[in-house]
Coordinates of C-alpha atoms and ligand atoms in Angstrom, one line a residue:
X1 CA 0.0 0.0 0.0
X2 CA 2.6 2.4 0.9
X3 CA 4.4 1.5 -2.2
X4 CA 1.8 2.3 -4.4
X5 CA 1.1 5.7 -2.1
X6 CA 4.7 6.5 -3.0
X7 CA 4.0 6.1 -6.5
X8 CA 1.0 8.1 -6.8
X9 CA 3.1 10.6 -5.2
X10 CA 6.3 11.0 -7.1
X11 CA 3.7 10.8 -10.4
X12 CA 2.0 14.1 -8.9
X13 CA 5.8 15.5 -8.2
X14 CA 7.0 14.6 -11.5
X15 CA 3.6 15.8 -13.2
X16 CA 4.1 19.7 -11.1
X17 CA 7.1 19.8 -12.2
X18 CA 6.5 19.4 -15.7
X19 CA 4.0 21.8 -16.0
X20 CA 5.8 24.1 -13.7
X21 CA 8.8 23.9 -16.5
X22 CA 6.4 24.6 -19.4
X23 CA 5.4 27.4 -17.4
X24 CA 7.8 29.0 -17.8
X25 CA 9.3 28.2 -20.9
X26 CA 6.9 29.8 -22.9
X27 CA 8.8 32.8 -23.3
X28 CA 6.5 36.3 -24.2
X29 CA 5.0 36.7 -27.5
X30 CA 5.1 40.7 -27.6
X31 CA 7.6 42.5 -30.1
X32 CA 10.0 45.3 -28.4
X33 CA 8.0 48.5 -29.7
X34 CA 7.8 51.6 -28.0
X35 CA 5.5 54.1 -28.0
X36 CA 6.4 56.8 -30.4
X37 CA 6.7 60.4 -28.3
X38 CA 3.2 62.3 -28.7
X39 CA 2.6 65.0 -31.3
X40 CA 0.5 68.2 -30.9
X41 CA -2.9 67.3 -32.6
X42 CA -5.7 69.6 -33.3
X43 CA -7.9 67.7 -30.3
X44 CA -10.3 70.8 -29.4
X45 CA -11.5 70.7 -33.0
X46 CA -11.4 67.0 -33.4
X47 CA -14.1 66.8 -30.3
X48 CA -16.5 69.5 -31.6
X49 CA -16.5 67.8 -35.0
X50 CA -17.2 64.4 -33.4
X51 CA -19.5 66.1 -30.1
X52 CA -21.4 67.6 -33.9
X53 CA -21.9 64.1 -35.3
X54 CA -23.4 62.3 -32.4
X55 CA -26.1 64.9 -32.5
X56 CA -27.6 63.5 -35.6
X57 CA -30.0 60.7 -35.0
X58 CA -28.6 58.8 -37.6
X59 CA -30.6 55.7 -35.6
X60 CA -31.0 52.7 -37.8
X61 CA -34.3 52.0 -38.1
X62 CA -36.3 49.8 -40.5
X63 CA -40.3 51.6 -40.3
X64 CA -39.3 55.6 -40.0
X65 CA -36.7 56.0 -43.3
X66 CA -38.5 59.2 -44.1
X67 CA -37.4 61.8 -40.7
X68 CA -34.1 59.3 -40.4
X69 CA -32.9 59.6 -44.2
X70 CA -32.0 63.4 -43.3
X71 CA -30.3 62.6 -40.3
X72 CA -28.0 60.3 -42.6
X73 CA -28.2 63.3 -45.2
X74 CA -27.0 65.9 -42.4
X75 CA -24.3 63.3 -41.0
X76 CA -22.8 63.2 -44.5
X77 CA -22.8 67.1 -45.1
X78 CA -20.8 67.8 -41.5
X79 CA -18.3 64.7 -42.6
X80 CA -17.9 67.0 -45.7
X81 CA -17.4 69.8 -44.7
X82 CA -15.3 68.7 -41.7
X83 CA -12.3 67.5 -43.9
X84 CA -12.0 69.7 -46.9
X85 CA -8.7 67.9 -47.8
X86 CA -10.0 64.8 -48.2
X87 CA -12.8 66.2 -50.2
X88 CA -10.5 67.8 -52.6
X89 CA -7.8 64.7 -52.6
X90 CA -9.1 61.4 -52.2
X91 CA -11.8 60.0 -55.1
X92 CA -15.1 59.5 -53.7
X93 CA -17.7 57.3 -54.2
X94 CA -21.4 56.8 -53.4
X95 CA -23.2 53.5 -52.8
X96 CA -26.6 52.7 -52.3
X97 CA -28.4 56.6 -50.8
X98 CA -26.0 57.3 -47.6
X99 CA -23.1 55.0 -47.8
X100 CA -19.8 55.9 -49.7
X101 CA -15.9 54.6 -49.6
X102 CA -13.0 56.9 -50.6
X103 CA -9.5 56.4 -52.2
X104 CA -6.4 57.6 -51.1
X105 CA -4.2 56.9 -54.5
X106 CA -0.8 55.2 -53.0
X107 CA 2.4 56.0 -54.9
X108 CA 3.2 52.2 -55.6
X109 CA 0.2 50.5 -57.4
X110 CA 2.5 47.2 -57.1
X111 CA 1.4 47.0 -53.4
X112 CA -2.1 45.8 -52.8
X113 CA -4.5 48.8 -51.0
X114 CA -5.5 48.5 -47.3
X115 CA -9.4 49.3 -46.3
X116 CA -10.3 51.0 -43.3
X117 CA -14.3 50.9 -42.6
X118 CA -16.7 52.2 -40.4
X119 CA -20.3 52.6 -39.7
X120 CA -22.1 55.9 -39.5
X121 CA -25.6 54.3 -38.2
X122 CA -26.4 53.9 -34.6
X123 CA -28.9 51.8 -32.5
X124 CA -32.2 53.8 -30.7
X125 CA -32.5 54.7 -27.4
X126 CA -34.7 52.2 -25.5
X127 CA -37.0 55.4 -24.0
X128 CA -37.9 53.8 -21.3
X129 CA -34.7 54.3 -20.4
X130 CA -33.5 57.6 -22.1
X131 CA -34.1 59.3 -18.8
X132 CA -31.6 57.5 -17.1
X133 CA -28.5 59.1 -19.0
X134 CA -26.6 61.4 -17.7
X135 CA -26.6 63.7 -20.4
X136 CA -28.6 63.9 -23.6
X137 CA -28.2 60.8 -25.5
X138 CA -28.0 62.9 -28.7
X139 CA -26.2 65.3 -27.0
X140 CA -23.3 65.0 -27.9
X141 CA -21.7 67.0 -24.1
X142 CA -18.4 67.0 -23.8
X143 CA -18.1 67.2 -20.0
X144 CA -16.0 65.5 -17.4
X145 CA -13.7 64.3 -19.6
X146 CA -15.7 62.8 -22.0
X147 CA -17.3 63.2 -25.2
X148 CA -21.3 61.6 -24.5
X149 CA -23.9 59.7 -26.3
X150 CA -25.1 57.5 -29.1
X151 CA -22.4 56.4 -31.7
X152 CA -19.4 58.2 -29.5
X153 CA -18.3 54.9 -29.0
X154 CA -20.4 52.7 -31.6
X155 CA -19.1 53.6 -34.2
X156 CA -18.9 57.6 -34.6
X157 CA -15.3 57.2 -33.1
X158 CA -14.3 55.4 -35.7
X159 CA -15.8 56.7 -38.3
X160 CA -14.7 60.6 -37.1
X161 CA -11.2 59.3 -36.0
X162 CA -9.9 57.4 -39.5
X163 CA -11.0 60.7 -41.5
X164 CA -9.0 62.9 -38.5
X165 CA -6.0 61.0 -39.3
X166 CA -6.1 61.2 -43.1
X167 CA -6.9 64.8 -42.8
X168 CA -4.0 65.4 -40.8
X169 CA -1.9 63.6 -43.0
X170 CA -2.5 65.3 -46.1
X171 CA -2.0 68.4 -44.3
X172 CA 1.5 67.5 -43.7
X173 CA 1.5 66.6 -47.2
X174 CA 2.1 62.6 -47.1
X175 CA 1.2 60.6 -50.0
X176 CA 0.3 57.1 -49.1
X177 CA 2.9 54.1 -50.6
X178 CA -0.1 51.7 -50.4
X179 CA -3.6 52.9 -51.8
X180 CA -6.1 53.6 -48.4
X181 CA -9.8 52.8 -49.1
X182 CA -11.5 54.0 -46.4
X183 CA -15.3 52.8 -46.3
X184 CA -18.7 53.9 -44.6
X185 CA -21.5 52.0 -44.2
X186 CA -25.2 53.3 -42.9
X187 CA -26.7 49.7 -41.9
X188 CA -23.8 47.8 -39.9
X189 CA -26.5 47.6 -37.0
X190 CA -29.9 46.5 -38.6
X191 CA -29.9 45.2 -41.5
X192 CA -26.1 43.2 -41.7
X193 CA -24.6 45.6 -44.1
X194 CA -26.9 45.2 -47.1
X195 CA -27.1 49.0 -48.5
X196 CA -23.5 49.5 -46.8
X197 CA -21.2 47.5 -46.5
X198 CA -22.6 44.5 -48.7
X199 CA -23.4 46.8 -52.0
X200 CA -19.7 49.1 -51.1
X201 CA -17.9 45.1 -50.8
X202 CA -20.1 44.6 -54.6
X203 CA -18.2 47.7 -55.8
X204 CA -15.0 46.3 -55.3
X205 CA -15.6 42.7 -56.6
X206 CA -16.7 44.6 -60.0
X207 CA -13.6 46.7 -60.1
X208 CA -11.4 43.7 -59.3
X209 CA -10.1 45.4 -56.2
X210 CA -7.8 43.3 -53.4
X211 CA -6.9 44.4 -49.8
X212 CA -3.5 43.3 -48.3
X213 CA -5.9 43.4 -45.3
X214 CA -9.7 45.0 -44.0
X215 CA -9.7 46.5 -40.2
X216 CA -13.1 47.0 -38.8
X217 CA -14.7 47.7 -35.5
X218 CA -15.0 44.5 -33.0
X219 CA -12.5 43.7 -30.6
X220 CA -11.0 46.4 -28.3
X221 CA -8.1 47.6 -25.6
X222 CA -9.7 45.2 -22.3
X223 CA -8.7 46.9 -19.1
X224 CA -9.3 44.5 -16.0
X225 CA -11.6 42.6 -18.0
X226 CA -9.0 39.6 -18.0
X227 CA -8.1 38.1 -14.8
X228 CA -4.9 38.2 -14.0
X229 CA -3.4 40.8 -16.1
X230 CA -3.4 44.6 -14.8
X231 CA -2.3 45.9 -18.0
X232 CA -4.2 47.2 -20.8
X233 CA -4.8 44.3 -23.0
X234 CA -5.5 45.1 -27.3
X235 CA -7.1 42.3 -28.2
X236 CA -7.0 42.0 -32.6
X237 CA -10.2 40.3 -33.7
X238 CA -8.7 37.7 -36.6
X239 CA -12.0 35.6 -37.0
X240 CA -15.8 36.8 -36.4
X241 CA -18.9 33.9 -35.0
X242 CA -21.1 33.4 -37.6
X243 CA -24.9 34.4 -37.6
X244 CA -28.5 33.1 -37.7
X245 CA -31.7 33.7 -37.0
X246 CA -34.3 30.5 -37.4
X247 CA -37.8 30.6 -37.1
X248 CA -40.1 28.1 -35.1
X249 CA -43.6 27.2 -36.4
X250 CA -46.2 25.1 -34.9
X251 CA -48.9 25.3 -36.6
X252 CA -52.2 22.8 -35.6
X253 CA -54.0 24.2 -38.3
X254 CA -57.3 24.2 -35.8
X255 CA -57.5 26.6 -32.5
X256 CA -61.0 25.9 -30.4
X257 CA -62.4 26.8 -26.9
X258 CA -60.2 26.9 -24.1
X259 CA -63.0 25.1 -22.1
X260 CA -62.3 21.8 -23.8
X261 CA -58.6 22.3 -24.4
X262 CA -56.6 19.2 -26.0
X263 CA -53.6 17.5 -24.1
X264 CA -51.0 19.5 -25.8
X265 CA -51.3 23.5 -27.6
X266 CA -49.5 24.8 -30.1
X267 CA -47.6 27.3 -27.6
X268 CA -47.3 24.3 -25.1
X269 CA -45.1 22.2 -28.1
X270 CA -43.1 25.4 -29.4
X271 CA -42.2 25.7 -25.3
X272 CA -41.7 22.6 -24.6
X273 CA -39.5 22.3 -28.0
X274 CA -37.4 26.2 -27.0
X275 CA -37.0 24.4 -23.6
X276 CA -35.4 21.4 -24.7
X277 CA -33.3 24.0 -26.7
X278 CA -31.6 25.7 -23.4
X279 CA -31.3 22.5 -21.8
X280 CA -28.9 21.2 -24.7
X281 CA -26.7 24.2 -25.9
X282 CA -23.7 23.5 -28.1
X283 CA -20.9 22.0 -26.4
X284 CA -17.9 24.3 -25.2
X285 CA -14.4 23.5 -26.9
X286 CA -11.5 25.5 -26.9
X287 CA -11.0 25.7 -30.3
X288 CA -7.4 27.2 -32.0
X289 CA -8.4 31.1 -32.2
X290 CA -9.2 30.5 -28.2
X291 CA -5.8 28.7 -27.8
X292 CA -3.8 30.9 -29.2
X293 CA -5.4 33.6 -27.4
X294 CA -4.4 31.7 -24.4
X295 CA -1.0 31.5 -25.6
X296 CA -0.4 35.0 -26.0
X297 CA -1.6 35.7 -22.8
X298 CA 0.3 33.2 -20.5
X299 CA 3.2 34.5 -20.4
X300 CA 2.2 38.2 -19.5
X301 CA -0.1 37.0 -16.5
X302 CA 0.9 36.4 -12.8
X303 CA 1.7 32.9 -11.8
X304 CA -1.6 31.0 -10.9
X305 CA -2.9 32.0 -14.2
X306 CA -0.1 31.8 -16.2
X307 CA 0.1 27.6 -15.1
X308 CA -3.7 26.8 -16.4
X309 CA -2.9 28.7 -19.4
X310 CA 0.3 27.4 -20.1
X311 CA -0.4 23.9 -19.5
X312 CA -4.0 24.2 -21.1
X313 CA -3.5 20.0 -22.3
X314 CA -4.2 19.4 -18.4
X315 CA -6.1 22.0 -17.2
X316 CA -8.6 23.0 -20.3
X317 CA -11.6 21.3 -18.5
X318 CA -10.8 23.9 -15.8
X319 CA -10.6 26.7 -17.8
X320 CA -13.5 25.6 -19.5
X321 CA -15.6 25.5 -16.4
X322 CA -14.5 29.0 -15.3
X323 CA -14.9 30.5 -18.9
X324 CA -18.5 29.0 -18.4
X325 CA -19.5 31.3 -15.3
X326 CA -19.4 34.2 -17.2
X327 CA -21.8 35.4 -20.4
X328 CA -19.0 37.3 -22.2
X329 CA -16.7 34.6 -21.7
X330 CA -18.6 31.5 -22.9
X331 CA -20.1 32.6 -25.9
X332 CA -16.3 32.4 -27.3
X333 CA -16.4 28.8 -26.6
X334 CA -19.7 27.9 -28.5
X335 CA -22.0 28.4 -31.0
X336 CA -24.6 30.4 -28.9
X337 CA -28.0 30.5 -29.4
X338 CA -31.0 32.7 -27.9
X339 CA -35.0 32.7 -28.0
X340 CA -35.2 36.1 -29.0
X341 CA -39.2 36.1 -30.3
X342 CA -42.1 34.6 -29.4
X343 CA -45.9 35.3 -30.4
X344 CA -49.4 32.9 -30.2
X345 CA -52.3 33.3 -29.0
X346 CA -54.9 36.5 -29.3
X347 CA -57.4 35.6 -26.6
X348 CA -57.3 35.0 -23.4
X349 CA -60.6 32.1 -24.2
X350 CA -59.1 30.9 -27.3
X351 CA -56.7 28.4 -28.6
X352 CA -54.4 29.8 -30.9
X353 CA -53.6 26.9 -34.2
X354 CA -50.5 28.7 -34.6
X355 CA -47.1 30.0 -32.2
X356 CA -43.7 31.2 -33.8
X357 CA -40.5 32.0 -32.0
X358 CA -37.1 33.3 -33.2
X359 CA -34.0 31.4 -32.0
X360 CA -30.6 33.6 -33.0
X361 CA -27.6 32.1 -33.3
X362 CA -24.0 32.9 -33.2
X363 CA -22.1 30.3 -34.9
X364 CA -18.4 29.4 -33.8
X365 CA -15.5 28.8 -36.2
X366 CA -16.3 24.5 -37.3
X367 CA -19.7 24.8 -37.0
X368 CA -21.9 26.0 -40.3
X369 CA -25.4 26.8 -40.8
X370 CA -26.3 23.7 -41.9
X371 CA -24.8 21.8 -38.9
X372 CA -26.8 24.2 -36.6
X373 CA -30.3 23.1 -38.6
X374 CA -29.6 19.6 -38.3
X375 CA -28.7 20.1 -34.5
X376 CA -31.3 22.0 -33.8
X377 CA -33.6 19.4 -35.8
X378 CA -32.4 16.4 -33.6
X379 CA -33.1 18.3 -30.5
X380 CA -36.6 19.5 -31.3
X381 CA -37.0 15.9 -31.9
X382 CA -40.9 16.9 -33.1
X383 CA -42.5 16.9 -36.4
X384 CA -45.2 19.6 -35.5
X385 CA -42.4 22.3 -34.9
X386 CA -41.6 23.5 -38.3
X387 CA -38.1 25.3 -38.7
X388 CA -38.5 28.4 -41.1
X389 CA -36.0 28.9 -43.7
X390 CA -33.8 31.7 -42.6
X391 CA -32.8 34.8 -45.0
X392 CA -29.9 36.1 -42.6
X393 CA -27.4 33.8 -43.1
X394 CA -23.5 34.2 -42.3
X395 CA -21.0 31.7 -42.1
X396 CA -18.1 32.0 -39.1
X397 CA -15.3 33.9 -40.8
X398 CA -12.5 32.5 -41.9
X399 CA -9.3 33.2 -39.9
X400 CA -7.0 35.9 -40.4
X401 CA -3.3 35.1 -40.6
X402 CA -1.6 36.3 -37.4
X403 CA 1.7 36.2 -39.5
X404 CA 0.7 38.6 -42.4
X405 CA 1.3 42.4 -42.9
X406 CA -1.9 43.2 -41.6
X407 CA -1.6 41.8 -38.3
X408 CA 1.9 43.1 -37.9
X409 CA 1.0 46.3 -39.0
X410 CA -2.2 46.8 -35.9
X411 CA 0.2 45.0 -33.9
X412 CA 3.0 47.6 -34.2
X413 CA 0.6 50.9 -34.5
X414 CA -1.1 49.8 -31.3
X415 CA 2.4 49.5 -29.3
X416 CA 3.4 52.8 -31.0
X417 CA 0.1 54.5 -29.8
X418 CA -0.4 52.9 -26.3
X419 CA 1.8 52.3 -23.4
X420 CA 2.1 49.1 -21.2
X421 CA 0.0 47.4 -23.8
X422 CA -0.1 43.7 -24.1
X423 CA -1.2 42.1 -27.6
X424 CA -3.1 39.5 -28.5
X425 CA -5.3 37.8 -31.4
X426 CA -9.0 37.2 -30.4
X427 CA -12.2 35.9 -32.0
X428 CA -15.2 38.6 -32.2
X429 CA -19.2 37.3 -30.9
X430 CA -20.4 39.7 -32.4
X431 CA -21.4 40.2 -36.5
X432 CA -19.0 43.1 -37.9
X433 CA -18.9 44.9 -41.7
X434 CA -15.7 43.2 -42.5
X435 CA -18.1 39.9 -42.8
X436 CA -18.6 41.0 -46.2
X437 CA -15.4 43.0 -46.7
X438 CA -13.6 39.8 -45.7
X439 CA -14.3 38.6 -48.9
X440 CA -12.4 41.0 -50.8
X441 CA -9.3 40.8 -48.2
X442 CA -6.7 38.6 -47.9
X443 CA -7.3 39.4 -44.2
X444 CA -9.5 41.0 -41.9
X445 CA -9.0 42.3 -38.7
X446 CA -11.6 43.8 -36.1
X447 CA -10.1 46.2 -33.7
X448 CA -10.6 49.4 -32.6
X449 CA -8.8 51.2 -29.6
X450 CA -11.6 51.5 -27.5
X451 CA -10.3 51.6 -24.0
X452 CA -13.0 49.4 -21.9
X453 CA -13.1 48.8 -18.2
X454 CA -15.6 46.4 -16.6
X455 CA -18.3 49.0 -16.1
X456 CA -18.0 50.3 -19.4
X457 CA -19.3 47.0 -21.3
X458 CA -23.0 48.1 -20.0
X459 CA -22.7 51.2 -22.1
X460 CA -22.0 49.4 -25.5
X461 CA -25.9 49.7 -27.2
X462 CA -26.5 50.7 -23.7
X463 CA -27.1 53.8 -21.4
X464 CA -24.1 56.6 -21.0
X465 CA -22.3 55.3 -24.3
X466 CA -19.3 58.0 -24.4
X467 CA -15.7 58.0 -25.1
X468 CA -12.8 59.9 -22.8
X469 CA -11.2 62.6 -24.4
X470 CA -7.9 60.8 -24.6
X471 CA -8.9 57.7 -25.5
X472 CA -10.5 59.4 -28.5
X473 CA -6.9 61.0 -29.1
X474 CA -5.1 57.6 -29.1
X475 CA -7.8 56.6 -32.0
X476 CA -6.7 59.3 -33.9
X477 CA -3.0 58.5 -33.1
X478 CA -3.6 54.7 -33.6
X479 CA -4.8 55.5 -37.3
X480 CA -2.1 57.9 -38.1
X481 CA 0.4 55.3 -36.9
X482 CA -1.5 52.4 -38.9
X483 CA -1.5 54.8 -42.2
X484 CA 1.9 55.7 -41.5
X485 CA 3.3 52.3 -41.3
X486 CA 1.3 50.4 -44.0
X487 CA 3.4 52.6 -45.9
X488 CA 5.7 50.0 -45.8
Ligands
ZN1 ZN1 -20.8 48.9 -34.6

């Protein structure tokens, strides 16, 4: 017995130690870059022109086109007239009634053109809630620091910030290497980028235009959102979920009274079929975007941490099960999916024949659309529940190459911009733009240096959306940079 005790023992030892030595042979994965010393930039000017654009309602909306269309209008007349340079340099083109991309001619057509994109839409106000800002959600304040309301974070900043930096620029009188595309959308947030960033991506297919690499909105600088790290972490979105929305029918062609009711209803089988749904969500895997995430983060974070991650062939089921406590956390893990509809029933005496509900779902890198019908088919396990065929469909993303130009390029403009930052690749939950634009990329990346703390992720489509004055500087500085070096 003690033998075998001894055993067990020295196994244990042995096993310690050899994850204690991986540990710490994983040696950092950030590049030596420092932070290039900060230039005067017209800031005071930059916030007016961005405080003026959050104050048009350009909110996305899909009944009231008619008041919103001359929001869009208004919105496009203040970018105008903001940056008179561009205007007069770069070519400009419309799409669709509000959306447009420009070109910044590079001097070497040899070199394939770079696309920076944005969105100048934003989502409503819930008004049951609009009194609970602090400041006028089409405000547009600047106060205490910050510049508040709708879009000064989603995706104004952006949007404002790229064309600050290209002004700029062409002030100084740089000409580009590389040709810059810059493109703006006006329906990132309702309807997936059909009038914007789906007719400006057609555009380029017909002019047989390539990008060395896309950057859109979608991951951002995480500040004490990751245990175990203090510093300011950029995380570079290389692949975006997938995306569908599936409809559930049951339809028993005959209602009746409710005085005589049958065993089961039509909203009794859709339930008991969405129920069955949340009891059996996809399963959680740490696929290899979430790995290497992992693996660029181990080495920076303090020991405890650093162990699970760096040993992540023993201690994934851990990580796993922590990952899982969290929302933000485990949709990375799985393909998600959420009842987000439900309707049946008109009468409180009747019994409707008919119930519907919407199921979205965001689909994770080696799942498709297909696999998520026939999962969802196996589940429901019921011929009455009919699935709708959906007309929103995205595939995951492909994923971006983490050794490219792109990728070095965000890499080295964020480290140039921000200090004490820590880099990694990241996978996005959320749809962006550059799911179409991928297609005309070799790469896309989704960043933006959004600076966000732990209370801050309530704001995004939330109440008190605003950006701090100098976060909105290092935008501008982190585009200049990312111009400035693609030059290369
Ligand atoms: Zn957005």
């Amino acid at each position: 017995m003690k033998k075998v005790l001894l055993f067990a023992l020295s196994v244990l030892l042995l096993l310690l130690l050899f994850t204690i030595v991986r540990t710490f042979s994983v040696s950092s994965f950030q590049s030596k870059i420092e932070p290039i010393p900060e230039e005067n930039l017209p800031i005071d000017a930059a916030l007016r022109r961005l405080s003026a654009g959050v104050r048009f309602k350009t909110v996305s909306s899909l009944t009231d086109t008619k008041s919103n269309s001359n929001e869009f209008l208004l919105l496009n007349e203040h970018l105008r007239k903001s940056y008179p340079l561009i205007e007069s340099t770069l070519k400009k083109t419309k799409v669709s009634n509000f959306s447009f991309f420009y070109e910044w001619e590079g001097k070497n057509q040899n070199l394939k053109p770079i696309l920076l994109c944005a969105h100048t839409d934003v989502v409503d106000v819930d008004p049951s809630t609009s009194n609970l800002w602090t400041h006028d959600p089409f405000g547009g304040e600047i106060r205490d620091g910050f510049v508040w309301g709708r879009g000064a974070w989603d995706d104004k900043s952006s949007v404002f910030a790229i064309l600050e930096s290209i002004e700029i620029l062409i002030q100084r009188g740089h000409v580009p290497e590389r040709s810059v595309f810059i493109a703006i959308g006006q329906d990132e947030e309702t309807i997936y980028g059909k009038l914007g960033a789906k007719a400006i991506t057609e555009v380029f297919k017909k002019r047989n235009i390539r990008f060395e690499y896309v950057l859109d909105e979608g991951q951002i600088i995480a500040e004490g959102l990751i245990p175990g790290i203090e510093k300011p972490i950029a995380l570079i979105g290389i692949a975006g979920k997938g995306y569908l929305s599936l409809g559930l029918e049951v339809d028993l062609k005959e209602g009746g009274h409710s005085s005589m009711p049958p065993k089961e209803t039509a909203i009794g089988i859709l339930s008991s079929g969405l129920s069955r749904m949340e009891e059996n969500p996809f399963p959680l895997s740490l696929g290899d975007v979430q790995k290497t995430t992992f693996q660029w983060l181990a080495p920076e974070m303090k020991f405890g941490s650093r162990w699970i991650m760096s040993n992540l062939w023993l201690f994934g089921p851990i990580l796993k099960l922590r990952l899982n406590e969290k929302n933000s956390t485990r949709a990375q893990l799985h393909t998600t999916s959420a009842i987000t509809k439900i309707s049946g029933g008109f009468k409180d005496n009747v019994l409707p024949a008919n119930a519907e509900a919407t199921v979205n779902f965001r689909i994770l890198q080696g799942d498709s659309h297909q696999g998520v019908l026939n999962r969802t088919e196996k589940i429901l396990n019921d011929k009455r529940i009919r699935l709708i065929p959906p007309d929103t469909i995205f595939e995951p993303s492909s994923v971006s190459k983490i050794d490219s130009v792109g990728f070095e390029t965000i890499r080295r403009s964020i480290q140039e911009t921000i200090k004490d930052v820590i880099v990694a690749p990241a996978i996005v939950s959320a749809y962006t733009d550059s799911l179409h634009y991928g297609a005309v990329a070799d790469n896309a990346f989704r960043f933006f240096p959004v600076r966000v703390k732990p209370d801050d992720v309530k704001r995004f489509h939330g109440i008190d959306e605003r950006i701090s004055i100098s976060n909105y500087e290092e935008m501008i500085r982190f585009y200049l940079r990312l111009i400035l070096n693609s030059s290369n």
